[in-house]
Coordinates of C-alpha atoms in Angstrom, one line a residue:
P1 CA -0.1 0.0 -0.2
V2 CA 1.2 3.4 -0.6
R3 CA 0.6 6.1 2.0
L4 CA 0.8 9.9 1.4
D5 CA 1.9 12.1 4.2
F6 CA 1.3 15.8 3.7
G7 CA 2.7 16.7 7.3
P8 CA 1.0 18.2 10.1
R9 CA -2.2 20.0 8.3
T10 CA -5.4 21.0 9.6
N11 CA -8.5 19.8 7.5
A12 CA -8.8 23.4 6.3
E13 CA -5.4 23.3 4.9
L14 CA -6.1 19.9 3.4
L15 CA -9.3 21.0 1.8
V16 CA -7.6 24.1 0.0
A17 CA -4.4 22.2 -0.9
R18 CA -5.7 18.8 -1.7
G19 CA -9.6 19.0 -2.0
E20 CA -10.1 16.4 0.7
V21 CA -10.4 16.2 4.5
L22 CA -9.8 13.5 7.0
A23 CA -12.5 12.1 9.4
A24 CA -10.2 11.9 12.3
N25 CA -7.4 14.4 11.8
P26 CA -5.5 14.9 14.8
H27 CA -4.0 18.0 13.7
D28 CA -7.6 19.7 12.9
A29 CA -8.1 22.4 15.6
V30 CA -9.4 26.0 15.9
G31 CA -7.1 28.7 16.8
F32 CA -7.8 31.4 19.4
H33 CA -6.1 33.7 21.7
I34 CA -6.8 35.9 24.9
E35 CA -6.4 39.5 24.3
A36 CA -4.1 41.2 27.2
S37 CA -6.6 44.0 27.5
T38 CA -9.1 41.5 28.9
L39 CA -6.6 40.4 31.6
A40 CA -6.5 41.5 35.3
Q41 CA -4.1 44.5 34.8
G42 CA -2.4 44.1 38.3
S43 CA -0.9 40.8 37.2
L44 CA -0.3 41.1 33.7
R45 CA 3.4 41.2 34.1
E46 CA 3.4 38.0 36.1
R47 CA 1.2 36.1 33.8
E48 CA 3.4 37.1 31.0
Q49 CA 6.4 35.7 32.6
L50 CA 4.8 32.6 33.8
L51 CA 3.5 31.6 30.0
Q52 CA 7.2 32.2 29.0
S53 CA 9.0 30.2 31.8
R54 CA 6.3 27.3 31.9
L55 CA 5.1 26.8 28.3
G56 CA 7.7 29.1 26.1
L57 CA 4.5 31.2 24.9
A58 CA 4.1 34.9 24.4
L59 CA 1.2 36.6 26.3
E60 CA -1.5 36.6 23.1
A61 CA 0.0 33.2 21.7
E62 CA -2.4 31.2 19.5
L63 CA -4.0 28.6 21.7
R64 CA -5.8 25.4 19.9
L65 CA -9.2 23.7 20.7
H66 CA -10.0 20.4 18.9
P67 CA -13.5 19.9 17.1
S68 CA -13.8 16.8 19.8
G69 CA -13.7 19.4 22.6
T70 CA -10.4 18.1 24.0
L71 CA -7.9 20.6 25.1
D72 CA -4.1 20.2 24.7
P73 CA -2.3 20.2 27.9
I74 CA -0.4 23.4 27.0
T75 CA -3.7 25.1 26.3
L76 CA -5.4 24.2 29.3
E77 CA -2.2 25.2 31.6
A78 CA -2.0 28.3 29.4
L79 CA -5.6 29.0 30.2
A80 CA -5.2 28.6 33.7
V81 CA -2.1 31.1 33.7
L82 CA -4.3 33.6 31.9
S83 CA -7.5 33.1 33.9
A84 CA -6.1 32.3 37.5
P85 CA -7.1 34.8 40.4
P86 CA -4.1 36.9 41.1
S87 CA -3.7 35.5 44.3
H88 CA -3.1 32.0 42.8
L89 CA -0.3 32.8 40.3
A90 CA 2.3 32.2 43.1
A91 CA 1.1 28.8 43.8
L92 CA 0.8 28.0 40.1
A93 CA 4.3 29.2 39.4
R94 CA 5.5 26.9 42.3
S95 CA 3.7 23.8 40.9
Q96 CA 5.1 21.5 38.3
V97 CA 4.2 22.1 34.4
F98 CA 1.2 20.0 33.5
A99 CA 0.5 18.7 36.8
P100 CA -3.2 18.4 37.6
L101 CA -4.7 21.8 38.2
P102 CA -6.4 22.7 41.5
P103 CA -10.1 22.6 40.7
V104 CA -10.6 26.5 41.3
L105 CA -7.7 27.1 38.4
E106 CA -9.4 24.3 36.2
L107 CA -12.8 25.8 36.5
A108 CA -11.5 29.3 35.7
A109 CA -9.7 28.2 32.8
L110 CA -12.6 26.4 31.6
A111 CA -14.9 29.5 32.3
T112 CA -12.6 31.5 30.2
L113 CA -12.5 29.1 27.1
R114 CA -16.7 29.2 27.5
H115 CA -16.5 32.8 27.4
V116 CA -14.1 33.2 24.5
C117 CA -16.2 30.5 22.4
L118 CA -19.3 32.5 23.2
V119 CA -17.8 35.7 22.0
R120 CA -16.4 34.2 18.9
L121 CA -19.6 32.5 17.8
G122 CA -21.6 35.5 19.0
R123 CA -20.1 37.3 15.8
Y124 CA -21.9 34.8 13.5
G125 CA -25.6 34.5 12.6
S126 CA -27.5 31.7 14.2
S127 CA -30.1 31.0 11.5
L128 CA -30.2 30.6 7.8
D129 CA -32.1 33.8 7.2
E130 CA -29.3 35.7 9.1
D131 CA -26.6 34.0 6.8
E132 CA -28.5 34.7 3.7
E133 CA -28.9 38.6 4.9
A134 CA -25.2 38.5 5.6
A135 CA -24.4 37.0 2.2
L136 CA -26.6 39.7 0.4
A137 CA -25.0 42.4 2.4
L138 CA -21.6 41.3 1.4
E139 CA -22.8 41.3 -2.3
Q140 CA -24.1 44.8 -2.1
Q141 CA -21.0 46.1 -0.8
Q142 CA -18.9 44.3 -3.4
R143 CA -21.2 45.8 -6.0
R144 CA -20.7 49.2 -4.6
R145 CA -16.9 48.9 -4.6
E146 CA -17.0 47.9 -8.1
E147 CA -19.0 50.6 -9.2
Q148 CA -16.8 53.1 -7.4
E149 CA -13.7 51.7 -9.0
D150 CA -15.4 51.9 -12.5
Q151 CA -16.4 55.5 -11.8
Q152 CA -12.7 56.4 -10.8
E153 CA -11.5 54.5 -13.8
G154 CA -13.9 56.6 -15.9
Q155 CA -12.6 59.8 -14.2
Q156 CA -9.1 59.0 -14.8
E157 CA -9.4 58.1 -18.5
E158 CA -11.3 61.4 -19.0
E159 CA -8.6 63.4 -17.3
G160 CA -6.0 61.5 -19.1
A161 CA -7.7 62.0 -22.5
E162 CA -8.2 65.9 -21.9
A163 CA -4.5 66.1 -20.4
C164 CA -3.4 64.3 -23.9
G165 CA -5.7 66.8 -25.9
A166 CA -4.3 70.0 -24.2
Q167 CA -0.8 68.6 -25.0
C168 CA -1.4 67.6 -28.5
G169 CA -2.9 70.9 -29.2
A170 CA -6.5 69.7 -30.1
P171 CA -9.0 72.4 -29.4
A172 CA -11.4 71.9 -26.5
A173 CA -14.4 72.3 -28.7
A174 CA -13.2 69.7 -31.2
R175 CA -12.7 67.3 -28.3
Q176 CA -16.4 68.0 -26.9
A177 CA -17.9 67.5 -30.3
G178 CA -16.2 64.3 -30.8
R179 CA -17.3 63.0 -27.5
A180 CA -20.7 64.2 -28.0
A181 CA -20.7 62.4 -31.4
G182 CA -19.7 59.1 -30.1
R183 CA -22.7 59.5 -27.4
V184 CA -25.2 60.0 -30.2
A185 CA -23.8 57.1 -32.3
A186 CA -23.7 54.6 -29.3

């Protein structure tokens, strides 16, 4: 048997590159991040240091959620660091990396993940009617953009023709008469 390996690719990447997806793709995941502005400001520097020293992550690093709902240990640990009450950060710093989290930290991490999902999903319609309205609005925006581009191109062509006519010595009246004749003929 021949086995093709395209490397660690998500189903979205495989769909674009190969036109196929895998039913059980271990690399398929949704990326998200927690914005620093949403964290408790008094402990921002401490959280940043913990993420870097424990997990090698930056403050707003991309975290991953798999479609099955499972969390990588690194994602759960990062969520714990990002959502822990300030009073728990020192204890978290002393604990072993990927050791079972105290229930209060695990609950805080999962509550943060739930909030992130609700915020992200809240940006999308929840019915077919809302999806169709959004698609129609996008089409109208695209049409308006194209019409504006066409108008700008027409204006630039007219300005270019007028500039050429002035440089070439053609009288303005002759240019206008030619344009008028072209409109009548069309």
